[in-house]
CSV table of C-alpha atoms in Angstrom, one decimal:
chain,number,residue,atom,x,y,z
A,55,MET,CA,-15.9,130.1,-8.6
A,56,ALA,CA,-15.0,133.5,-7.5
A,57,SER,CA,-18.0,133.9,-5.4
A,58,THR,CA,-18.4,136.7,-2.8
A,59,SER,CA,-16.9,140.0,-2.3
A,60,THR,CA,-15.3,140.3,-5.6
A,61,ARG,CA,-16.9,143.6,-6.5
A,62,LYS,CA,-14.6,145.9,-8.4
A,63,GLY,CA,-12.9,148.3,-6.1
A,64,ALA,CA,-13.4,146.2,-3.0
A,65,VAL,CA,-10.4,147.0,-0.8
A,66,PRO,CA,-10.1,145.3,2.4
A,67,ALA,CA,-9.5,147.9,5.0
A,68,PRO,CA,-5.9,147.3,6.0
A,69,ALA,CA,-5.4,147.2,9.7
A,70,SER,CA,-2.6,149.7,9.6
A,71,ALA,CA,-4.3,152.1,7.2
A,72,ALA,CA,-6.1,154.1,9.8
A,73,LYS,CA,-3.1,155.0,11.8
A,74,GLU,CA,-1.3,156.8,9.0
A,75,THR,CA,-3.3,158.5,6.4
A,76,PRO,CA,-1.6,160.1,3.4
A,77,ALA,CA,-2.8,163.5,4.4
A,78,ALA,CA,-0.7,163.2,7.5
A,79,GLU,CA,2.4,163.2,5.4
A,80,GLY,CA,3.1,166.8,5.2
A,81,ALA,CA,0.4,167.7,2.7
A,82,VAL,CA,-1.7,170.8,3.0
A,83,PRO,CA,-5.3,169.8,4.0
A,84,GLY,CA,-7.8,170.6,1.3
A,85,GLY,CA,-5.3,170.9,-1.4
A,86,LEU,CA,-4.8,168.5,-4.3
A,87,SER,CA,-2.5,166.7,-2.1
A,88,THR,CA,-3.4,163.0,-1.7
A,89,THR,CA,-3.4,160.1,-4.1
A,90,ASP,CA,-7.2,159.9,-3.9
A,91,GLN,CA,-7.6,163.6,-4.7
A,92,ILE,CA,-5.2,163.4,-7.7
A,93,VAL,CA,-7.0,160.3,-8.9
A,94,GLU,CA,-10.4,162.0,-8.5
A,95,LEU,CA,-9.3,165.0,-10.7
A,96,ALA,CA,-7.9,162.6,-13.3
A,97,ASP,CA,-11.1,160.7,-13.3
A,98,GLN,CA,-13.0,163.9,-13.9
A,99,LEU,CA,-10.7,164.9,-16.8
A,100,SER,CA,-11.2,161.4,-18.3
A,101,ALA,CA,-15.0,161.9,-17.9
A,102,CYS,CA,-14.8,165.2,-19.7
A,103,ALA,CA,-12.9,163.5,-22.5
A,104,ASP,CA,-15.6,160.9,-22.6
A,105,GLN,CA,-18.2,163.7,-22.9
A,106,ILE,CA,-16.3,165.4,-25.7
A,107,HIS,CA,-16.1,162.1,-27.6
A,108,GLU,CA,-19.8,161.4,-27.1
A,109,ARG,CA,-20.7,165.0,-28.2
A,110,VAL,CA,-18.6,164.6,-31.4
A,111,MET,CA,-20.1,161.2,-32.1
A,112,SER,CA,-23.7,162.5,-31.7
A,113,GLU,CA,-22.9,165.3,-34.1
A,114,ILE,CA,-21.6,162.8,-36.7
A,115,ARG,CA,-24.6,160.5,-36.2
A,116,SER,CA,-26.9,163.4,-36.7
A,117,TYR,CA,-25.9,163.4,-40.4
A,118,GLY,CA,-27.3,159.9,-40.7
A,119,GLY,CA,-24.5,158.5,-42.9
A,120,LYS,CA,-24.6,161.4,-45.3
A,121,PRO,CA,-21.4,163.3,-45.9
A,122,VAL,CA,-20.3,165.5,-43.0
A,123,PRO,CA,-19.5,169.1,-44.1
A,124,ASP,CA,-15.8,170.0,-44.1
A,125,LYS,CA,-16.3,172.6,-41.5
A,126,VAL,CA,-17.9,170.2,-39.1
A,127,GLN,CA,-15.2,167.7,-39.8
A,128,ALA,CA,-12.6,170.2,-38.9
A,129,THR,CA,-14.3,171.0,-35.7
A,130,ALA,CA,-14.7,167.3,-34.9
A,131,ARG,CA,-11.0,166.7,-35.5
A,132,ALA,CA,-10.0,169.6,-33.4
A,133,LEU,CA,-12.1,168.3,-30.5
A,134,LEU,CA,-10.8,164.8,-31.0
A,135,GLU,CA,-7.3,166.2,-30.6
A,136,ASP,CA,-8.4,168.0,-27.4
A,137,GLU,CA,-9.9,164.8,-26.1
A,138,VAL,CA,-6.7,163.0,-26.6
A,139,LEU,CA,-4.7,165.8,-24.9
A,140,LEU,CA,-7.1,165.6,-21.9
A,141,ARG,CA,-6.6,161.8,-21.7
A,142,GLN,CA,-2.8,162.3,-21.7
A,143,ARG,CA,-3.2,164.9,-18.9
A,144,ALA,CA,-5.4,162.5,-17.0
A,145,ASN,CA,-2.8,159.7,-17.5
A,146,GLY,CA,-0.1,162.1,-16.3
A,147,LEU,CA,-2.1,162.6,-13.1
A,148,TYR,CA,-2.5,158.8,-12.7
A,149,ALA,CA,1.2,158.5,-13.0
A,150,ASP,CA,1.6,161.2,-10.4
A,151,ALA,CA,-0.8,159.5,-8.1
A,152,ALA,CA,1.2,156.3,-8.6
A,153,THR,CA,4.4,158.2,-7.7
A,154,PHE,CA,2.5,160.1,-5.1
A,155,ILE,CA,4.1,163.5,-5.8
A,156,VAL,CA,2.6,165.7,-3.2
A,157,LYS,CA,1.9,169.1,-4.4
A,158,ALA,CA,0.1,171.5,-2.2
A,159,LEU,CA,-2.6,173.5,-3.8
A,160,GLY,CA,-4.3,176.2,-1.9
A,161,LYS,CA,-7.7,175.6,-3.5
A,162,PRO,CA,-10.1,173.2,-2.0
A,163,GLN,CA,-10.0,170.2,-4.3
A,164,ALA,CA,-13.8,169.7,-4.2
A,165,HIS,CA,-14.1,172.9,-6.1
A,166,LEU,CA,-11.8,171.6,-8.9
A,167,VAL,CA,-13.8,168.4,-9.2
A,168,LYS,CA,-17.1,170.2,-9.1
A,169,LEU,CA,-16.1,172.5,-11.8
A,170,THR,CA,-14.9,169.8,-14.1
A,171,ALA,CA,-18.1,167.9,-13.5
A,172,ASP,CA,-20.0,171.0,-14.5
A,173,ALA,CA,-17.9,171.3,-17.6
A,174,ALA,CA,-18.6,167.6,-18.5
A,175,GLU,CA,-22.4,168.3,-18.1
A,176,LYS,CA,-22.1,171.4,-20.3
A,177,ILE,CA,-20.3,169.5,-23.0
A,178,ARG,CA,-23.0,166.9,-22.9
A,179,ARG,CA,-25.8,169.4,-23.3
A,180,ILE,CA,-24.3,172.0,-25.5
A,181,GLY,CA,-26.4,172.7,-28.7
A,182,VAL,CA,-24.0,173.9,-31.3
A,183,ILE,CA,-20.8,171.9,-31.5
A,184,GLY,CA,-18.6,175.0,-32.2
A,185,GLU,CA,-19.5,176.3,-28.7
A,186,VAL,CA,-17.8,173.4,-27.1
A,187,THR,CA,-14.3,174.3,-28.3
A,188,GLY,CA,-13.8,177.3,-26.1
A,189,LEU,CA,-14.8,175.4,-23.0
A,190,VAL,CA,-12.6,172.4,-23.9
A,191,ALA,CA,-9.7,174.8,-24.5
A,192,GLY,CA,-10.2,176.1,-21.0
A,193,LEU,CA,-10.3,172.5,-19.6
A,194,ILE,CA,-7.0,171.7,-21.4
A,195,GLY,CA,-5.5,174.7,-19.7
A,196,LEU,CA,-6.8,173.6,-16.4
A,197,ALA,CA,-5.5,170.1,-16.9
A,198,GLY,CA,-2.1,171.5,-17.8
A,199,ALA,CA,-2.0,173.7,-14.8
A,200,ALA,CA,-3.0,170.8,-12.5
A,201,ALA,CA,-0.1,168.9,-13.9
A,202,THR,CA,2.3,171.6,-12.8
A,203,GLY,CA,1.1,171.2,-9.2
A,204,GLN,CA,1.4,174.9,-8.7
A,205,ALA,CA,-1.4,176.9,-7.1
A,206,VAL,CA,-1.4,180.1,-9.1
A,207,PRO,CA,-1.8,178.7,-12.7
A,208,VAL,CA,-4.5,176.4,-11.4
A,209,LEU,CA,-6.4,179.2,-9.8
A,210,MET,CA,-6.2,181.2,-13.0
A,211,ALA,CA,-7.3,178.3,-15.1
A,212,LEU,CA,-10.1,177.5,-12.8
A,213,GLU,CA,-11.4,181.0,-13.0
A,214,LYS,CA,-11.3,180.8,-16.8
A,215,VAL,CA,-13.3,177.6,-17.0
A,216,HIS,CA,-15.7,179.0,-14.5
A,217,LYS,CA,-16.4,182.0,-16.7
A,218,GLN,CA,-16.8,179.8,-19.8
A,219,VAL,CA,-19.3,177.5,-18.0
A,220,LYS,CA,-21.2,180.6,-17.0
A,221,ALA,CA,-21.1,182.1,-20.5
A,222,ILE,CA,-22.5,178.8,-21.9
A,223,GLU,CA,-25.3,178.8,-19.4
A,224,ALA,CA,-26.3,182.3,-20.5
A,225,LEU,CA,-26.0,181.4,-24.2
A,226,ALA,CA,-27.6,178.0,-24.4
A,227,PRO,CA,-30.8,177.7,-22.5
A,228,LYS,CA,-31.9,174.3,-23.7
A,229,PRO,CA,-30.1,171.3,-25.3
A,230,SER,CA,-30.7,171.2,-29.0
A,231,ALA,CA,-33.2,168.6,-30.3
A,232,ALA,CA,-30.7,167.5,-33.0
A,233,ALA,CA,-28.2,166.2,-30.5
A,234,LYS,CA,-29.2,162.9,-29.2
A,235,THR,CA,-27.5,162.3,-25.9
B,170,MET,CA,12.1,133.8,-10.8
B,171,LEU,CA,8.6,133.0,-9.5
B,172,ARG,CA,7.8,130.7,-12.4
B,173,HIS,CA,11.0,128.9,-11.9
B,174,PHE,CA,10.2,128.4,-8.2
B,175,ALA,CA,6.7,127.3,-8.9
B,176,THR,CA,7.7,124.7,-11.4
B,177,ARG,CA,10.1,123.2,-8.9
B,178,LEU,CA,7.6,123.3,-6.1
B,179,PHE,CA,4.5,122.2,-7.9
B,180,PRO,CA,5.2,118.4,-8.4
B,181,ARG,CA,6.2,118.1,-4.7
B,182,LEU,CA,3.1,119.9,-3.7
B,183,MET,CA,0.9,117.4,-5.6
B,184,LEU,CA,2.7,114.6,-3.8
B,185,THR,CA,2.3,116.2,-0.4
B,186,GLY,CA,-1.4,116.9,-1.2
B,187,ALA,CA,-1.9,113.2,-2.1
B,188,LEU,CA,-0.2,112.0,1.1
B,189,LEU,CA,-2.3,114.3,3.2
B,190,LEU,CA,-5.5,113.2,1.5
B,191,SER,CA,-4.6,109.6,2.3
B,192,GLY,CA,-5.1,110.5,5.9
B,193,CYS,CA,-1.8,111.3,7.6
B,194,ALA,CA,-1.8,114.6,9.3
B,195,THR,CA,1.9,114.7,8.9
B,196,THR,CA,4.1,116.1,11.6
B,197,ASN,CA,7.7,117.0,11.3
B,198,THR,CA,9.9,118.7,13.8
B,199,GLY,CA,6.9,119.0,16.0
B,200,GLN,CA,4.9,121.1,13.5
B,201,VAL,CA,1.5,120.3,12.3
B,202,SER,CA,1.2,120.5,8.5
B,203,LEU,CA,-1.5,123.0,7.7
B,204,GLN,CA,-2.5,121.9,4.3
B,205,GLU,CA,-5.1,124.6,3.7
B,206,VAL,CA,-2.8,127.4,4.8
B,207,ARG,CA,-0.2,126.0,2.6
B,208,GLU,CA,-2.5,125.8,-0.4
B,209,PHE,CA,-3.8,129.3,0.2
B,210,ALA,CA,-0.3,130.7,0.5
B,211,ASP,CA,0.9,128.8,-2.5
B,212,ALA,CA,-2.1,130.0,-4.6
B,213,SER,CA,-1.4,133.6,-3.4
B,214,ALA,CA,2.3,133.4,-4.4
B,215,ARG,CA,1.3,132.1,-7.8
B,216,LEU,CA,-1.6,134.4,-8.5
B,217,GLY,CA,0.0,136.3,-11.4
B,218,GLY,CA,-1.6,139.2,-13.3
B,219,TYR,CA,-0.1,142.1,-11.3
B,220,ALA,CA,3.4,141.9,-12.8
B,221,GLU,CA,2.1,141.5,-16.3
B,222,LEU,CA,-0.2,144.5,-15.9
B,223,ALA,CA,2.6,146.5,-14.3
B,224,ARG,CA,4.7,145.8,-17.4
B,225,ARG,CA,1.7,146.8,-19.7
B,226,TYR,CA,1.4,150.0,-17.8
B,227,ARG,CA,5.1,150.7,-18.2
B,228,ASP,CA,4.8,150.1,-21.9
B,229,THR,CA,1.7,152.3,-22.5
B,230,TYR,CA,3.6,154.8,-24.7
B,231,GLU,CA,4.9,152.1,-27.1
B,232,ARG,CA,1.3,151.1,-27.9
B,233,GLU,CA,-0.3,154.5,-28.2
B,234,GLN,CA,2.6,156.4,-29.9
B,235,PRO,CA,1.6,155.7,-33.5
B,236,TYR,CA,-1.8,157.2,-32.9
B,237,LEU,CA,-0.7,160.5,-31.3
B,238,SER,CA,-0.4,164.0,-32.8
B,239,PRO,CA,2.8,165.8,-32.1
B,240,ALA,CA,1.2,167.8,-29.3
B,241,ALA,CA,-0.2,164.7,-27.6
B,242,ASP,CA,3.0,162.9,-28.2
B,243,LYS,CA,4.9,165.5,-26.2
B,244,LEU,CA,2.7,164.9,-23.2
B,245,ALA,CA,2.7,161.1,-23.7
B,246,LYS,CA,6.5,161.1,-23.6
B,247,GLU,CA,6.5,162.9,-20.2
B,248,ASN,CA,4.1,160.4,-18.9
B,249,ASP,CA,6.2,157.6,-20.2
B,250,ALA,CA,9.2,158.8,-18.3
B,251,LYS,CA,7.1,159.1,-15.1
B,252,ARG,CA,5.9,155.6,-15.5
B,253,ARG,CA,9.3,154.1,-16.2
B,254,ALA,CA,10.9,155.9,-13.3
B,255,VAL,CA,9.0,153.9,-10.7
B,256,PHE,CA,8.4,150.6,-12.4
B,257,GLU,CA,11.1,148.7,-10.4
B,258,ASP,CA,9.5,149.7,-7.2
B,259,PHE,CA,6.1,148.4,-8.3
B,260,VAL,CA,7.6,145.1,-9.0
B,261,ALA,CA,9.7,145.0,-5.8
B,262,ILE,CA,6.5,145.1,-3.7
B,263,GLN,CA,5.1,142.1,-5.5
B,264,LYS,CA,8.3,140.1,-5.2
B,265,THR,CA,8.3,140.7,-1.5
B,266,LEU,CA,4.8,139.6,-1.1
B,267,VAL,CA,5.4,136.5,-3.2
B,268,LEU,CA,8.4,135.6,-1.1
B,269,TYR,CA,6.3,136.1,2.1
B,270,MET,CA,3.7,133.7,0.7
B,271,GLN,CA,6.3,131.1,-0.3
B,272,THR,CA,7.8,131.3,3.1
B,273,LEU,CA,4.4,130.9,4.7
B,274,SER,CA,3.7,127.9,2.5
B,275,LEU,CA,7.0,126.3,3.6
B,276,LEU,CA,6.2,126.9,7.3
B,277,ALA,CA,2.8,125.4,6.8
B,278,GLY,CA,4.2,122.3,5.2
B,279,ASP,CA,6.4,119.4,6.3
B,280,THR,CA,9.2,119.7,3.8
B,281,ARG,CA,12.1,122.1,3.9
B,282,TYR,CA,13.5,124.2,1.1
B,283,ASP,CA,16.2,126.7,1.3
B,284,LEU,CA,15.0,130.2,0.4
B,285,SER,CA,18.1,131.9,1.7
B,286,SER,CA,19.3,132.8,-1.8
B,287,ARG,CA,16.1,134.7,-2.3
B,288,ILE,CA,16.9,137.1,0.5
B,289,ASP,CA,19.3,138.9,-1.9
B,290,ASP,CA,16.3,140.0,-3.9
B,291,LEU,CA,15.1,142.0,-0.9
B,292,GLY,CA,18.4,143.7,-0.3
B,293,ASN,CA,18.0,146.7,-2.6
B,294,GLY,CA,14.9,148.1,-1.0
B,295,LEU,CA,12.7,150.8,-2.5
B,296,LYS,CA,14.0,154.1,-3.7
B,297,ALA,CA,14.0,157.2,-1.6
B,298,ASN,CA,10.5,158.4,-0.8
B,299,THR,CA,10.6,161.5,-3.1
B,300,GLU,CA,10.9,159.6,-6.3
B,301,SER,CA,9.7,156.2,-5.2
B,302,GLY,CA,6.1,155.9,-6.3
B,303,LEU,CA,4.8,154.8,-3.0
B,304,GLN,CA,3.3,156.3,0.1
B,305,GLN,CA,5.3,156.4,3.3
B,306,ARG,CA,3.2,153.7,4.9
B,307,HIS,CA,3.8,151.4,1.9
B,308,ILE,CA,7.5,151.9,2.3
B,309,THR,CA,7.3,151.3,6.0
B,310,ALA,CA,5.4,148.1,5.4
B,311,TYR,CA,7.9,147.0,2.7
B,312,THR,CA,10.8,147.5,5.1
B,313,GLY,CA,9.0,145.7,7.9
B,314,MET,CA,8.2,142.8,5.6
B,315,THR,CA,11.7,142.4,4.3
B,316,ARG,CA,13.0,142.4,7.9
B,317,LEU,CA,10.5,139.7,8.9
B,318,LEU,CA,11.4,137.6,5.9
B,319,THR,CA,15.1,138.0,6.4
B,320,ARG,CA,14.7,136.9,10.0
B,321,VAL,CA,12.5,133.9,9.3
B,322,ILE,CA,14.4,132.6,6.3
B,323,ALA,CA,17.9,133.3,7.7
B,324,SER,CA,17.0,131.4,10.9
B,325,GLY,CA,16.1,128.4,8.9
B,326,TYR,CA,12.6,128.8,10.2
B,327,GLN,CA,13.5,127.8,13.7
B,328,ASN,CA,11.1,128.8,16.3
B,329,ARG,CA,8.7,130.2,13.7
B,330,SER,CA,5.3,128.8,13.4
B,331,VAL,CA,2.6,129.7,10.9
B,332,GLU,CA,0.8,131.6,13.7
B,333,THR,CA,3.7,133.9,14.6
B,334,MET,CA,4.4,134.6,10.9
B,335,VAL,CA,0.8,135.5,10.2
B,336,ARG,CA,0.6,137.6,13.3
B,337,ASP,CA,3.8,139.5,12.7
B,338,GLY,CA,3.2,139.8,9.0
B,339,ASP,CA,-0.5,140.7,8.6
B,340,ALA,CA,-0.3,144.4,9.0
B,341,ASP,CA,2.5,144.8,6.4
B,342,VAL,CA,0.9,142.2,4.1
B,343,GLN,CA,-2.4,144.2,4.1
B,344,VAL,CA,-0.6,147.5,3.4
B,345,LEU,CA,1.4,146.0,0.6
B,346,LEU,CA,-1.7,144.4,-0.9
B,347,ASP,CA,-3.5,147.7,-0.6
B,348,ALA,CA,-0.7,149.3,-2.6
B,349,MET,CA,-0.9,146.7,-5.3
B,350,ILE,CA,-4.6,147.1,-5.5
B,351,GLN,CA,-4.3,150.9,-5.8
B,352,LEU,CA,-1.6,150.6,-8.4
B,353,THR,CA,-3.6,148.0,-10.4
B,354,ARG,CA,-6.6,150.4,-10.4
B,355,LEU,CA,-4.3,153.2,-11.8
B,356,TYR,CA,-3.0,150.8,-14.4
B,357,TYR,CA,-6.6,150.0,-15.3
B,358,LYS,CA,-7.6,153.7,-15.6
B,359,THR,CA,-4.5,154.5,-17.7
B,360,ASN,CA,-5.4,151.7,-20.0
B,361,GLU,CA,-8.9,153.0,-20.3
B,362,ASN,CA,-7.6,156.3,-21.6
B,363,GLU,CA,-5.3,154.5,-24.0
B,364,LYS,CA,-8.1,152.4,-25.3
B,365,LYS,CA,-10.4,155.4,-25.8
B,366,THR,CA,-7.6,157.4,-27.5
B,367,ILE,CA,-6.9,154.7,-30.0
B,368,LEU,CA,-10.4,153.5,-30.7
B,369,GLY,CA,-11.8,157.1,-30.6
B,370,ILE,CA,-9.7,158.2,-33.6
B,371,PHE,CA,-11.4,155.5,-35.8
B,372,ASP,CA,-14.8,156.3,-34.4
B,373,VAL,CA,-14.4,159.8,-35.9
B,374,GLU,CA,-12.3,159.2,-39.0
B,375,ILE,CA,-14.1,156.2,-40.4
B,376,PRO,CA,-17.4,158.1,-41.0
B,377,PHE,CA,-15.5,161.0,-42.5
B,378,SER,CA,-13.9,158.7,-45.2
B,379,THR,CA,-16.8,158.5,-47.7
B,380,ARG,CA,-15.0,158.9,-51.0
B,381,ASN,CA,-14.8,155.9,-53.3
B,382,SER,CA,-11.0,156.1,-53.2
B,383,ASP,CA,-11.1,155.7,-49.4
B,384,ARG,CA,-12.7,152.3,-49.6
B,385,MET,CA,-9.6,150.1,-49.2
B,386,LEU,CA,-8.3,152.3,-46.4
B,387,VAL,CA,-11.7,152.2,-44.6
B,388,THR,CA,-11.7,148.4,-44.8
B,389,LEU,CA,-8.3,148.1,-43.4
B,390,ALA,CA,-9.2,150.6,-40.7
B,391,LYS,CA,-12.3,148.6,-39.7
B,392,VAL,CA,-10.2,145.4,-39.4
B,393,HIS,CA,-7.6,147.2,-37.3
B,394,TYR,CA,-10.4,148.6,-35.1
B,395,MET,CA,-11.9,145.2,-34.5
B,396,ASN,CA,-8.6,143.7,-33.6
B,397,LYS,CA,-7.8,146.5,-31.2
B,398,ALA,CA,-11.3,146.4,-29.7
B,399,THR,CA,-10.9,142.6,-29.0
B,400,GLU,CA,-7.5,143.2,-27.5
B,401,TYR,CA,-8.8,145.7,-25.0
B,402,LYS,CA,-11.8,143.6,-24.2
B,403,LEU,CA,-9.5,140.8,-23.2
B,404,ILE,CA,-7.2,143.0,-21.2
B,405,ASP,CA,-10.0,144.6,-19.3
B,406,ARG,CA,-11.0,141.2,-18.0
B,407,ARG,CA,-7.4,140.8,-16.7
B,408,TYR,CA,-7.6,143.9,-14.7
B,409,GLU,CA,-10.8,142.8,-13.1
B,410,LEU,CA,-9.4,139.3,-12.4
B,411,ALA,CA,-6.1,140.7,-10.9
B,412,LEU,CA,-8.1,143.0,-8.6
B,413,GLN,CA,-10.4,140.2,-7.5
B,414,GLY,CA,-7.3,138.0,-6.8
B,415,LEU,CA,-5.5,140.6,-4.8
B,416,THR,CA,-8.6,141.3,-2.8
B,417,LYS,CA,-9.0,137.6,-2.1
B,418,VAL,CA,-5.4,137.3,-0.9
B,419,ALA,CA,-6.0,140.2,1.5
B,420,LEU,CA,-9.2,138.7,2.8
B,421,GLY,CA,-7.7,135.2,3.2
B,422,HIS,CA,-4.8,136.5,5.1
B,423,GLN,CA,-7.0,138.7,7.3
B,424,LYS,CA,-9.1,135.6,8.1
B,425,MET,CA,-6.0,133.7,9.2
B,426,ARG,CA,-5.0,136.6,11.4
B,427,GLU,CA,-8.4,136.6,13.0
B,428,ASN,CA,-8.3,132.9,13.7
B,429,LEU,CA,-4.8,132.4,15.1
B,430,GLY,CA,-4.7,129.3,17.2
B,431,LYS,CA,-7.7,127.9,15.3
B,432,LEU,CA,-6.1,127.3,12.0
B,433,SER,CA,-6.7,123.6,12.2
B,434,SER,CA,-10.4,123.9,13.0
B,435,ASP,CA,-12.8,122.7,10.4
B,436,GLU,CA,-14.4,126.1,9.9
B,437,VAL,CA,-11.1,127.9,9.2
B,438,ARG,CA,-9.9,125.1,7.0
B,439,ARG,CA,-13.0,125.2,4.9
B,440,LEU,CA,-12.7,129.0,4.6
B,441,LEU,CA,-9.1,128.8,3.5
B,442,THR,CA,-9.9,126.0,1.1
B,443,ASN,CA,-12.5,128.2,-0.5
B,444,TYR,CA,-10.1,131.2,-0.8
B,445,GLY,CA,-7.4,128.9,-2.2
B,446,ARG,CA,-9.8,127.4,-4.8
B,447,ASP,CA,-11.0,130.9,-5.8
B,448,LEU,CA,-7.5,132.0,-6.3
B,449,ARG,CA,-6.7,129.1,-8.5
B,450,THR,CA,-9.8,129.8,-10.5
B,451,ILE,CA,-8.7,133.4,-10.9
B,452,ARG,CA,-5.3,132.3,-11.9
B,453,ASP,CA,-6.7,129.9,-14.5
B,454,GLY,CA,-8.7,132.8,-15.9
B,455,LEU,CA,-5.6,134.9,-16.1
B,456,SER,CA,-3.5,132.3,-17.8
B,457,GLY,CA,-6.1,131.2,-20.3
B,458,GLU,CA,-6.8,133.7,-23.0
């Protein structure tokens, strides 16, 4: 029997881990510069992809088995494609984390993660499915920029997503009743 | 390599185990045979899971490729190259750890095998830091470990006891296991996105296919979906087991390090017996589908 302390993610603290943290290896503090930070962003992008999928599925379910109009199908397919692209970006970051490519980004990484978390929440609550597409496009841009590891494109992409999240907030006061979440 | 070694070793282990059970705390060249240490080290060396999951990670693209659009395929190809570039390093860590555990097992036993041919495996080392796939501390630990093993094995184990090996090796063992755990988690997360990519397409497309002429296609798609869903369910379990196993190995070794000089005490022996048994249970879970 595998009895105690087998919880997922239980890492025994290695004796030597404390003396040399990844951040001490020439990375810029606060940037997207350690394995953990890269993984965290990738986790967020995966979570956004999950929310996109869930949103598309709830739209499909809302037709209760009746034929889904062509226009909605087209939107759903486009979003599915975006979802897959986000997952590829996330997997790219996981591969980067595994290879520990240290890229210094000037922006505090917490900001990145918060913004993507906001985006996931917006995708979950958004009323009209067409409105998701702009935000998702912004996210794809952000994910692509993060993959380059360069500060300027990331900052520009961040700003864009930030604006889209704001715009959706202004536009959609309440989640629609049709969309079961 | 590992399997070959294990099949050679296993029958003798059984014999040794039987002898020990019959009551002789065997000594040879003045060393006490530490059965529990030996069993733990042996179970650690034979754990499995990691190498298979590393290969699965490397081969992600092959599995997902048929499902990808041209745009996604472009990204997936880049990711494939990244994963393949570092695969050998991921495997090298595991090989080193296995050799360490095998050496420890031999030190703790009363029989002698020649591991010197295995030293060659360690010769290549990891690639340069920039492309390697590992953090500096992982590489330092790897280098330290290979040095320790080379010394112990090349000296024919003279003047090496289980205690000194555990004491000298623990820090590096822990760092290498930490690397393996971190990598296994990344394999797991990557697999999660692969799973959701493949199954997700069917989630969306099946409800859209409502024409009568789609019927056969939908049926085939549903069967394919079920097969894939089952495959991923089984593989998910393997990631969990592999992570549990690596954590157990780390804990067991840490306990030995904390109890140097008391390795023959009843309490430590019981503890190690439990870890060894847990590891064998995990291994059985990994080998049975």
